[in-house]
Amino acid sequence: MSQSTSRCSASALRRRGTVLGRGARRPGRHGRITTTGRDAGADPRMTQTMSRQIASRAAHPRGRTAALGVLLAVSALLASACANPTPEPVAKKEAPPSEKVDPAAPCSREPWTGGEGGGGGGAPTVRMDPPASPGGPPTITLSAGENVPLPALAPRSGGNLREVGDGVWELRADISIVPGASLRIAAPEVKWLRLISENGKIAAVKASGGGLDVVGSCITTWDPGANTADTNLDDGRGYLLARDGARMEIDHAELRFLGNGTVESYGISWRTEGTTGKMTNSVSSHNYFGMYSYEVAGLVVTNSEFHDNKLYGIDPHTGSHDMLIEGNVAHDNGKHGIILAEDCTDSVIRNNVVYRNAHHGIVLYLRSDRNTIEGNDSFANASQGINVNESNDSTIRNNRVYDNNEAGISVTQTSRNIGVENNQVRGNKQDGVRVVSESSGTKVSGNTIGENGRYGVYVDIDGDDLDISDNLIFANRSGILLKGSAVVPDGSNSIFENQNGAILSD
């Protein structure tokens, strides 16, 4: 992108400078320049100096030709310096209509059968255990056998696991997979697994130190009385859980109408240190959380869709770290699209499309440090596109953040050392970029910030540990608003065509 400026002055010919508005330049607080109106033309002092030089040469006949050449060169140079940079266009994505899922027929994808087959690990060891609590379901415990296909459990399930249609299975008990065993739920043998949910009794699949693979199948809850998936969270719903060093991997699956607000019952969860897994090429919708993790390292969530979940789409939580969240679509969730919350560190959120969520698009919250948010589209969210709150040492770069209902990108509370670099921040209803509260060490650099409804950059912090430079800030209501003691040096950004001025102080 061109680094020219609209301000015609000597400094403008050397570097990008701040473009001032029409009207008076006056010193604001702390030596800042406060401007109003639209962008100005040439610096009169520079123009007068050049005019005197040209007139001196023109007084001598032999100098007239040279003077004319100088005049043409200076005119061309000034015209180049005065031209506003051309903002790089942003390729906005269109949010498609909300997806409707019929609870009576919740599985909308063809079963995927491209995975490896099950079996091969010897005869499984299966036992039936009584209910863990009065009135609860019994438990089918798989204690030995590798890659055991789900149908192999049926003969020893006491009728609690049975096939009711071609590839359609119903489970009326919990399944527990303990160390030394692994279970495979896969199409075409299992096209649809219904976790029965009725009269307060729910069925769940739990990898408790063992392994669980879900490949190509659809898994939902099922209420036989209503003959639909269970849409009532109040009396519990079935779920998938991996914990205590288990491994759960989900690929090309549909997971819908799962989970409730009880701890460990959130829908699709990985919990406790040593637990591993991934979720790829899958759909998660109408669950309590789209996915959830707790103290898990190395989780991979890629190329999946998370929508219409009760709270969050993608929610790695407390102490989860070194994760890859890439190529997903998170939309129409009841709170944030993607959130790393409470000590989630050293992870990458890359190339996701996040839109129309009921709060923020992407969030780093509470000591979620050393993360990278890059290459994402975050748009049409009810609040902010990207929010960093009480988290440190992270980078937000090369994202497209547009048409959100509040700010585009916000760095807030005690966040430290956040880099906001080379993003397109366009058309948000409030500010393009906000740096507020007790945040420090924020660098806002190389961004294109335009057409936002209020300020291009809004700053309200105490202290001067802030770098706002080399940005293209245009066509906002105002360019930059500075509150508190923050300073933006004159000449450090290209600012033009803002309605109420370039840099304002309050």
Short mmCIF file of N, CA and C in Angstrom, two decimals, residues 180-332:
data_model
loop_
_atom_site.label_atom_id
_atom_site.label_comp_id
_atom_site.label_asym_id
_atom_site.label_seq_id
_atom_site.Cartn_x
_atom_site.Cartn_y
_atom_site.Cartn_z
N GLY A 180 -6.60 -48.83 28.46
CA GLY A 180 -6.40 -50.13 27.85
C GLY A 180 -7.44 -50.49 26.82
N ALA A 181 -8.41 -49.59 26.59
CA ALA A 181 -9.46 -49.87 25.62
C ALA A 181 -9.73 -48.64 24.78
N SER A 182 -10.26 -48.87 23.58
CA SER A 182 -10.71 -47.75 22.74
C SER A 182 -11.93 -48.17 21.95
N LEU A 183 -12.84 -47.22 21.76
CA LEU A 183 -14.12 -47.45 21.09
C LEU A 183 -14.18 -46.61 19.83
N ARG A 184 -14.82 -47.20 18.80
CA ARG A 184 -14.98 -46.51 17.53
C ARG A 184 -16.46 -46.44 17.17
N ILE A 185 -16.95 -45.22 16.99
CA ILE A 185 -18.31 -44.98 16.52
C ILE A 185 -18.18 -44.44 15.11
N ALA A 186 -18.53 -45.25 14.10
CA ALA A 186 -18.19 -44.86 12.73
C ALA A 186 -19.25 -45.33 11.76
N ALA A 187 -19.47 -44.51 10.72
CA ALA A 187 -20.32 -44.90 9.60
C ALA A 187 -19.50 -45.85 8.70
N PRO A 188 -20.17 -46.75 7.97
CA PRO A 188 -21.63 -46.85 7.80
C PRO A 188 -22.32 -47.71 8.85
N GLU A 189 -21.54 -48.41 9.71
CA GLU A 189 -22.19 -49.26 10.71
C GLU A 189 -23.07 -48.44 11.65
N VAL A 190 -22.57 -47.24 12.02
CA VAL A 190 -23.33 -46.35 12.88
C VAL A 190 -23.51 -45.03 12.13
N LYS A 191 -24.64 -44.90 11.46
CA LYS A 191 -24.94 -43.64 10.77
C LYS A 191 -25.44 -42.59 11.76
N TRP A 192 -26.23 -43.04 12.73
CA TRP A 192 -26.85 -42.12 13.69
C TRP A 192 -26.91 -42.82 15.04
N LEU A 193 -26.30 -42.22 16.05
CA LEU A 193 -26.39 -42.71 17.42
C LEU A 193 -27.27 -41.76 18.21
N ARG A 194 -28.36 -42.30 18.75
CA ARG A 194 -29.28 -41.52 19.57
C ARG A 194 -29.00 -41.80 21.05
N LEU A 195 -28.68 -40.76 21.79
CA LEU A 195 -28.50 -40.88 23.24
C LEU A 195 -29.86 -40.60 23.88
N ILE A 196 -30.48 -41.64 24.42
CA ILE A 196 -31.85 -41.51 24.91
C ILE A 196 -31.89 -40.60 26.14
N SER A 197 -32.83 -39.68 26.09
CA SER A 197 -33.02 -38.70 27.15
C SER A 197 -34.51 -38.64 27.47
N GLU A 198 -34.90 -39.23 28.62
CA GLU A 198 -36.31 -39.23 28.99
C GLU A 198 -36.46 -39.37 30.50
N ASN A 199 -37.46 -38.71 31.03
CA ASN A 199 -37.79 -38.81 32.46
C ASN A 199 -36.58 -38.51 33.35
N GLY A 200 -35.76 -37.55 32.94
CA GLY A 200 -34.61 -37.18 33.75
C GLY A 200 -33.43 -38.11 33.63
N LYS A 201 -33.54 -39.19 32.88
CA LYS A 201 -32.43 -40.11 32.66
C LYS A 201 -31.76 -39.77 31.33
N ILE A 202 -30.44 -39.70 31.34
CA ILE A 202 -29.71 -39.39 30.13
C ILE A 202 -28.61 -40.42 29.91
N ALA A 203 -28.23 -40.61 28.67
CA ALA A 203 -27.13 -41.50 28.31
C ALA A 203 -25.97 -40.66 27.81
N ALA A 204 -24.75 -41.06 28.16
CA ALA A 204 -23.56 -40.32 27.75
C ALA A 204 -22.46 -41.30 27.37
N VAL A 205 -21.53 -40.83 26.54
CA VAL A 205 -20.36 -41.62 26.17
C VAL A 205 -19.15 -40.94 26.77
N LYS A 206 -18.41 -41.68 27.64
CA LYS A 206 -17.31 -41.09 28.40
C LYS A 206 -16.04 -41.91 28.19
N ALA A 207 -15.02 -41.25 27.67
CA ALA A 207 -13.70 -41.85 27.61
C ALA A 207 -12.98 -41.47 28.90
N SER A 208 -12.91 -42.41 29.83
CA SER A 208 -12.30 -42.15 31.15
C SER A 208 -10.92 -42.78 31.19
N GLY A 209 -10.01 -42.21 30.42
CA GLY A 209 -8.66 -42.74 30.32
C GLY A 209 -8.44 -43.59 29.10
N GLY A 210 -9.51 -44.00 28.43
CA GLY A 210 -9.39 -44.78 27.21
C GLY A 210 -9.46 -43.91 25.98
N GLY A 211 -9.74 -44.54 24.83
CA GLY A 211 -9.78 -43.82 23.57
C GLY A 211 -11.16 -43.86 22.94
N LEU A 212 -11.54 -42.77 22.28
CA LEU A 212 -12.83 -42.69 21.59
C LEU A 212 -12.62 -42.02 20.25
N ASP A 213 -13.05 -42.70 19.18
CA ASP A 213 -13.04 -42.14 17.83
C ASP A 213 -14.47 -42.07 17.32
N VAL A 214 -14.85 -40.89 16.81
CA VAL A 214 -16.14 -40.70 16.16
C VAL A 214 -15.84 -40.30 14.72
N VAL A 215 -16.23 -41.15 13.77
CA VAL A 215 -15.85 -40.92 12.37
C VAL A 215 -17.09 -41.07 11.48
N GLY A 216 -17.54 -39.97 10.92
CA GLY A 216 -18.59 -40.00 9.92
C GLY A 216 -19.99 -40.18 10.45
N SER A 217 -20.17 -40.33 11.75
CA SER A 217 -21.49 -40.58 12.33
C SER A 217 -22.15 -39.28 12.77
N CYS A 218 -23.47 -39.35 12.93
CA CYS A 218 -24.24 -38.29 13.56
C CYS A 218 -24.61 -38.76 14.96
N ILE A 219 -24.38 -37.91 15.97
CA ILE A 219 -24.73 -38.23 17.35
C ILE A 219 -25.60 -37.11 17.89
N THR A 220 -26.77 -37.48 18.40
CA THR A 220 -27.69 -36.51 19.00
C THR A 220 -28.31 -37.13 20.24
N THR A 221 -28.96 -36.30 21.04
CA THR A 221 -29.88 -36.84 22.03
C THR A 221 -31.19 -37.22 21.34
N TRP A 222 -32.05 -37.96 22.10
CA TRP A 222 -33.33 -38.35 21.52
C TRP A 222 -34.34 -38.54 22.63
N ASP A 223 -35.48 -37.88 22.47
CA ASP A 223 -36.59 -38.00 23.40
C ASP A 223 -37.67 -38.86 22.75
N PRO A 224 -37.81 -40.12 23.19
CA PRO A 224 -38.78 -41.01 22.53
C PRO A 224 -40.22 -40.50 22.64
N GLY A 225 -40.55 -39.83 23.75
CA GLY A 225 -41.90 -39.33 23.91
C GLY A 225 -42.26 -38.27 22.88
N ALA A 226 -41.32 -37.38 22.61
CA ALA A 226 -41.56 -36.32 21.62
C ALA A 226 -41.20 -36.74 20.21
N ASN A 227 -40.45 -37.85 20.11
CA ASN A 227 -39.95 -38.34 18.83
C ASN A 227 -39.10 -37.29 18.11
N THR A 228 -38.32 -36.57 18.91
CA THR A 228 -37.38 -35.58 18.39
C THR A 228 -36.11 -35.61 19.25
N ALA A 229 -35.10 -34.92 18.78
CA ALA A 229 -33.95 -34.66 19.65
C ALA A 229 -34.42 -33.87 20.86
N ASP A 230 -33.69 -34.02 21.97
CA ASP A 230 -34.06 -33.34 23.21
C ASP A 230 -33.66 -31.87 23.12
N THR A 231 -34.63 -30.99 23.14
CA THR A 231 -34.36 -29.56 23.07
C THR A 231 -34.45 -28.87 24.43
N ASN A 232 -34.75 -29.63 25.48
CA ASN A 232 -34.91 -29.08 26.82
C ASN A 232 -33.65 -29.32 27.65
N LEU A 233 -32.94 -28.24 27.99
CA LEU A 233 -31.71 -28.37 28.77
C LEU A 233 -31.97 -28.51 30.26
N ASP A 234 -33.17 -28.24 30.72
CA ASP A 234 -33.43 -28.12 32.16
C ASP A 234 -33.31 -29.44 32.90
N ASP A 235 -33.63 -30.57 32.26
CA ASP A 235 -33.56 -31.85 32.97
C ASP A 235 -32.39 -32.71 32.49
N GLY A 236 -31.39 -32.07 31.89
CA GLY A 236 -30.19 -32.78 31.46
C GLY A 236 -30.30 -33.32 30.05
N ARG A 237 -29.14 -33.42 29.39
CA ARG A 237 -29.08 -34.03 28.06
C ARG A 237 -27.77 -34.81 27.96
N GLY A 238 -27.75 -35.81 27.11
CA GLY A 238 -26.56 -36.62 26.93
C GLY A 238 -25.40 -35.84 26.33
N TYR A 239 -24.20 -36.42 26.41
CA TYR A 239 -23.00 -35.69 26.01
C TYR A 239 -21.86 -36.65 25.72
N LEU A 240 -20.77 -36.11 25.15
CA LEU A 240 -19.51 -36.81 24.94
C LEU A 240 -18.47 -36.18 25.84
N LEU A 241 -17.64 -37.01 26.49
CA LEU A 241 -16.65 -36.51 27.43
C LEU A 241 -15.38 -37.35 27.36
N ALA A 242 -14.23 -36.67 27.32
CA ALA A 242 -12.93 -37.33 27.47
C ALA A 242 -12.21 -36.70 28.64
N ARG A 243 -11.67 -37.53 29.55
CA ARG A 243 -10.96 -37.00 30.71
C ARG A 243 -9.98 -38.04 31.25
N ASP A 244 -9.15 -37.61 32.21
CA ASP A 244 -8.21 -38.50 32.91
C ASP A 244 -7.22 -39.15 31.96
N GLY A 245 -6.67 -38.36 31.04
CA GLY A 245 -5.68 -38.89 30.12
C GLY A 245 -6.27 -39.62 28.93
N ALA A 246 -7.53 -39.43 28.67
CA ALA A 246 -8.18 -40.08 27.53
C ALA A 246 -7.79 -39.40 26.22
N ARG A 247 -8.15 -40.06 25.12
CA ARG A 247 -8.00 -39.49 23.79
C ARG A 247 -9.36 -39.54 23.11
N MET A 248 -9.83 -38.38 22.62
CA MET A 248 -11.08 -38.35 21.85
C MET A 248 -10.83 -37.60 20.55
N GLU A 249 -11.06 -38.28 19.43
CA GLU A 249 -10.87 -37.68 18.11
C GLU A 249 -12.17 -37.79 17.33
N ILE A 250 -12.58 -36.66 16.75
CA ILE A 250 -13.86 -36.56 16.05
C ILE A 250 -13.58 -36.06 14.63
N ASP A 251 -14.07 -36.79 13.63
CA ASP A 251 -13.79 -36.40 12.25
C ASP A 251 -15.03 -36.66 11.38
N HIS A 252 -15.37 -35.68 10.56
CA HIS A 252 -16.51 -35.78 9.63
C HIS A 252 -17.79 -36.21 10.35
N ALA A 253 -18.01 -35.68 11.54
CA ALA A 253 -19.17 -36.06 12.33
C ALA A 253 -20.16 -34.91 12.43
N GLU A 254 -21.41 -35.25 12.76
CA GLU A 254 -22.43 -34.28 13.15
C GLU A 254 -22.76 -34.50 14.61
N LEU A 255 -22.67 -33.44 15.40
CA LEU A 255 -22.94 -33.53 16.84
C LEU A 255 -23.95 -32.44 17.17
N ARG A 256 -25.18 -32.84 17.53
CA ARG A 256 -26.25 -31.86 17.70
C ARG A 256 -27.10 -32.19 18.92
N PHE A 257 -27.64 -31.14 19.54
CA PHE A 257 -28.58 -31.26 20.66
C PHE A 257 -27.98 -32.06 21.81
N LEU A 258 -26.75 -31.72 22.16
CA LEU A 258 -26.04 -32.40 23.24
C LEU A 258 -25.74 -31.43 24.37
N GLY A 259 -25.69 -31.94 25.60
CA GLY A 259 -25.14 -31.20 26.72
C GLY A 259 -26.11 -30.32 27.47
N ASN A 260 -25.67 -29.92 28.66
CA ASN A 260 -26.43 -29.04 29.54
C ASN A 260 -25.44 -28.27 30.40
N GLY A 261 -25.92 -27.51 31.36
CA GLY A 261 -25.05 -26.63 32.13
C GLY A 261 -24.34 -27.27 33.29
N THR A 262 -24.47 -28.57 33.50
CA THR A 262 -23.78 -29.26 34.59
C THR A 262 -22.32 -29.48 34.21
N VAL A 263 -21.41 -29.29 35.17
CA VAL A 263 -19.98 -29.48 34.91
C VAL A 263 -19.74 -30.87 34.32
N GLU A 264 -18.90 -30.94 33.32
CA GLU A 264 -18.54 -32.13 32.56
C GLU A 264 -19.62 -32.57 31.57
N SER A 265 -20.72 -31.87 31.54
CA SER A 265 -21.84 -32.28 30.68
C SER A 265 -22.14 -31.26 29.59
N TYR A 266 -21.12 -30.52 29.14
CA TYR A 266 -21.35 -29.36 28.28
C TYR A 266 -21.66 -29.70 26.83
N GLY A 267 -21.53 -30.95 26.44
CA GLY A 267 -21.82 -31.33 25.06
C GLY A 267 -20.70 -32.16 24.49
N ILE A 268 -19.60 -31.51 24.11
CA ILE A 268 -18.40 -32.19 23.62
C ILE A 268 -17.24 -31.60 24.41
N SER A 269 -16.65 -32.37 25.33
CA SER A 269 -15.68 -31.82 26.27
C SER A 269 -14.44 -32.69 26.37
N TRP A 270 -13.30 -32.00 26.47
CA TRP A 270 -12.02 -32.62 26.82
C TRP A 270 -11.59 -32.00 28.15
N ARG A 271 -11.28 -32.84 29.15
CA ARG A 271 -10.97 -32.31 30.47
C ARG A 271 -9.76 -33.00 31.08
N THR A 272 -9.04 -32.24 31.87
CA THR A 272 -7.92 -32.64 32.73
C THR A 272 -6.63 -32.89 31.96
N GLU A 273 -5.55 -32.64 32.66
CA GLU A 273 -4.21 -32.76 32.09
C GLU A 273 -3.95 -34.16 31.58
N GLY A 274 -3.30 -34.23 30.44
CA GLY A 274 -2.98 -35.52 29.82
C GLY A 274 -4.00 -35.98 28.82
N THR A 275 -5.17 -35.38 28.81
CA THR A 275 -6.20 -35.71 27.83
C THR A 275 -5.85 -35.05 26.49
N THR A 276 -6.06 -35.76 25.41
CA THR A 276 -5.70 -35.24 24.09
C THR A 276 -6.85 -35.44 23.11
N GLY A 277 -6.71 -34.81 21.94
CA GLY A 277 -7.72 -35.06 20.93
C GLY A 277 -7.76 -34.02 19.84
N LYS A 278 -8.73 -34.18 18.96
CA LYS A 278 -8.93 -33.23 17.88
C LYS A 278 -10.37 -33.33 17.40
N MET A 279 -10.78 -32.27 16.74
CA MET A 279 -12.11 -32.21 16.12
C MET A 279 -11.93 -31.61 14.74
N THR A 280 -12.20 -32.38 13.70
CA THR A 280 -11.93 -31.95 12.34
C THR A 280 -13.12 -32.24 11.43
N ASN A 281 -13.34 -31.36 10.47
CA ASN A 281 -14.31 -31.59 9.39
C ASN A 281 -15.71 -31.95 9.90
N SER A 282 -16.10 -31.37 11.01
CA SER A 282 -17.34 -31.77 11.67
C SER A 282 -18.29 -30.59 11.85
N VAL A 283 -19.51 -30.88 12.28
CA VAL A 283 -20.51 -29.87 12.58
C VAL A 283 -20.98 -30.05 14.02
N SER A 284 -21.01 -28.94 14.77
CA SER A 284 -21.50 -28.94 16.14
C SER A 284 -22.56 -27.86 16.25
N SER A 285 -23.81 -28.26 16.53
CA SER A 285 -24.87 -27.25 16.62
C SER A 285 -25.90 -27.64 17.67
N HIS A 286 -26.53 -26.60 18.23
CA HIS A 286 -27.60 -26.77 19.21
C HIS A 286 -27.14 -27.55 20.43
N ASN A 287 -25.85 -27.45 20.73
CA ASN A 287 -25.30 -28.03 21.96
C ASN A 287 -25.20 -26.94 23.02
N TYR A 288 -24.84 -27.32 24.25
CA TYR A 288 -24.65 -26.30 25.28
C TYR A 288 -23.43 -25.45 24.92
N PHE A 289 -22.26 -26.05 24.76
CA PHE A 289 -21.10 -25.44 24.12
C PHE A 289 -20.84 -26.21 22.83
N GLY A 290 -20.36 -25.50 21.81
CA GLY A 290 -19.96 -26.21 20.60
C GLY A 290 -18.85 -27.19 20.85
N MET A 291 -17.84 -26.78 21.60
CA MET A 291 -16.82 -27.65 22.17
C MET A 291 -16.22 -26.95 23.37
N TYR A 292 -15.64 -27.73 24.28
CA TYR A 292 -15.11 -27.18 25.53
C TYR A 292 -13.88 -27.99 25.93
N SER A 293 -12.89 -27.29 26.51
CA SER A 293 -11.73 -28.00 27.06
C SER A 293 -11.32 -27.37 28.38
N TYR A 294 -10.66 -28.17 29.20
CA TYR A 294 -10.21 -27.74 30.53
C TYR A 294 -8.87 -28.40 30.82
N GLU A 295 -7.81 -27.58 30.93
CA GLU A 295 -6.46 -28.05 31.25
C GLU A 295 -5.91 -29.04 30.22
N VAL A 296 -6.27 -28.85 28.97
CA VAL A 296 -5.86 -29.77 27.92
C VAL A 296 -4.80 -29.11 27.05
N ALA A 297 -3.79 -29.88 26.65
CA ALA A 297 -2.71 -29.37 25.80
C ALA A 297 -2.81 -29.96 24.40
N GLY A 298 -2.48 -29.14 23.41
CA GLY A 298 -2.32 -29.63 22.05
C GLY A 298 -3.59 -29.98 21.31
N LEU A 299 -4.71 -29.48 21.75
CA LEU A 299 -5.98 -29.78 21.08
C LEU A 299 -6.00 -29.14 19.69
N VAL A 300 -6.52 -29.86 18.72
CA VAL A 300 -6.63 -29.38 17.34
C VAL A 300 -8.11 -29.31 16.97
N VAL A 301 -8.55 -28.12 16.55
CA VAL A 301 -9.93 -27.91 16.10
C VAL A 301 -9.86 -27.24 14.73
N THR A 302 -10.15 -27.99 13.68
CA THR A 302 -9.97 -27.45 12.33
C THR A 302 -11.13 -27.82 11.41
N ASN A 303 -11.38 -26.91 10.47
CA ASN A 303 -12.29 -27.16 9.34
C ASN A 303 -13.66 -27.66 9.78
N SER A 304 -14.15 -27.12 10.88
CA SER A 304 -15.45 -27.53 11.41
C SER A 304 -16.38 -26.32 11.53
N GLU A 305 -17.66 -26.60 11.69
CA GLU A 305 -18.66 -25.55 11.81
C GLU A 305 -19.34 -25.64 13.17
N PHE A 306 -19.46 -24.48 13.83
CA PHE A 306 -20.07 -24.39 15.15
C PHE A 306 -21.17 -23.33 15.09
N HIS A 307 -22.41 -23.75 15.26
CA HIS A 307 -23.48 -22.75 15.13
C HIS A 307 -24.66 -23.09 16.03
N ASP A 308 -25.35 -22.04 16.42
CA ASP A 308 -26.58 -22.16 17.21
C ASP A 308 -26.38 -22.96 18.49
N ASN A 309 -25.19 -22.85 19.08
CA ASN A 309 -24.98 -23.45 20.38
C ASN A 309 -25.44 -22.50 21.48
N LYS A 310 -25.83 -23.05 22.63
CA LYS A 310 -26.45 -22.26 23.69
C LYS A 310 -25.54 -21.11 24.13
N LEU A 311 -24.26 -21.37 24.37
CA LEU A 311 -23.34 -20.31 24.79
C LEU A 311 -22.28 -20.09 23.72
N TYR A 312 -21.12 -20.70 23.86
CA TYR A 312 -20.00 -20.43 22.97
C TYR A 312 -19.93 -21.45 21.83
N GLY A 313 -19.34 -21.01 20.73
CA GLY A 313 -19.06 -21.96 19.66
C GLY A 313 -17.87 -22.82 20.00
N ILE A 314 -16.70 -22.18 20.14
CA ILE A 314 -15.44 -22.87 20.47
C ILE A 314 -14.94 -22.28 21.77
N ASP A 315 -14.78 -23.10 22.82
CA ASP A 315 -14.44 -22.58 24.15
C ASP A 315 -13.36 -23.40 24.84
N PRO A 316 -12.11 -23.28 24.41
CA PRO A 316 -11.03 -23.80 25.25
C PRO A 316 -10.97 -22.98 26.53
N HIS A 317 -10.87 -23.65 27.66
CA HIS A 317 -10.99 -22.97 28.94
C HIS A 317 -9.83 -23.35 29.84
N THR A 318 -9.91 -22.89 31.04
CA THR A 318 -8.95 -22.94 32.13
C THR A 318 -7.71 -23.81 31.85
N GLY A 319 -6.59 -23.16 31.61
CA GLY A 319 -5.31 -23.86 31.52
C GLY A 319 -5.08 -24.65 30.25
N SER A 320 -5.96 -24.58 29.27
CA SER A 320 -5.71 -25.25 28.00
C SER A 320 -4.66 -24.46 27.22
N HIS A 321 -3.79 -25.15 26.50
CA HIS A 321 -2.67 -24.43 25.87
C HIS A 321 -2.15 -25.19 24.65
N ASP A 322 -1.35 -24.46 23.85
CA ASP A 322 -0.72 -25.01 22.65
C ASP A 322 -1.75 -25.65 21.71
N MET A 323 -2.80 -24.92 21.44
CA MET A 323 -3.89 -25.41 20.60
C MET A 323 -3.83 -24.77 19.22
N LEU A 324 -4.43 -25.45 18.26
CA LEU A 324 -4.61 -24.92 16.92
C LEU A 324 -6.10 -24.88 16.62
N ILE A 325 -6.61 -23.68 16.34
CA ILE A 325 -8.01 -23.47 15.98
C ILE A 325 -8.00 -22.81 14.61
N GLU A 326 -8.24 -23.57 13.56
CA GLU A 326 -7.98 -23.08 12.20
C GLU A 326 -9.05 -23.56 11.22
N GLY A 327 -9.45 -22.64 10.35
CA GLY A 327 -10.32 -23.00 9.24
C GLY A 327 -11.75 -23.33 9.61
N ASN A 328 -12.18 -22.87 10.79
CA ASN A 328 -13.54 -23.16 11.24
C ASN A 328 -14.50 -22.03 10.89
N VAL A 329 -15.78 -22.32 10.97
CA VAL A 329 -16.83 -21.31 10.85
C VAL A 329 -17.64 -21.35 12.14
N ALA A 330 -17.72 -20.20 12.83
CA ALA A 330 -18.46 -20.11 14.09
C ALA A 330 -19.49 -18.99 13.96
N HIS A 331 -20.75 -19.35 14.00
CA HIS A 331 -21.79 -18.34 13.76
C HIS A 331 -23.06 -18.64 14.54
N ASP A 332 -23.79 -17.58 14.81
CA ASP A 332 -25.12 -17.67 15.43
C ASP A 332 -25.09 -18.40 16.78
#
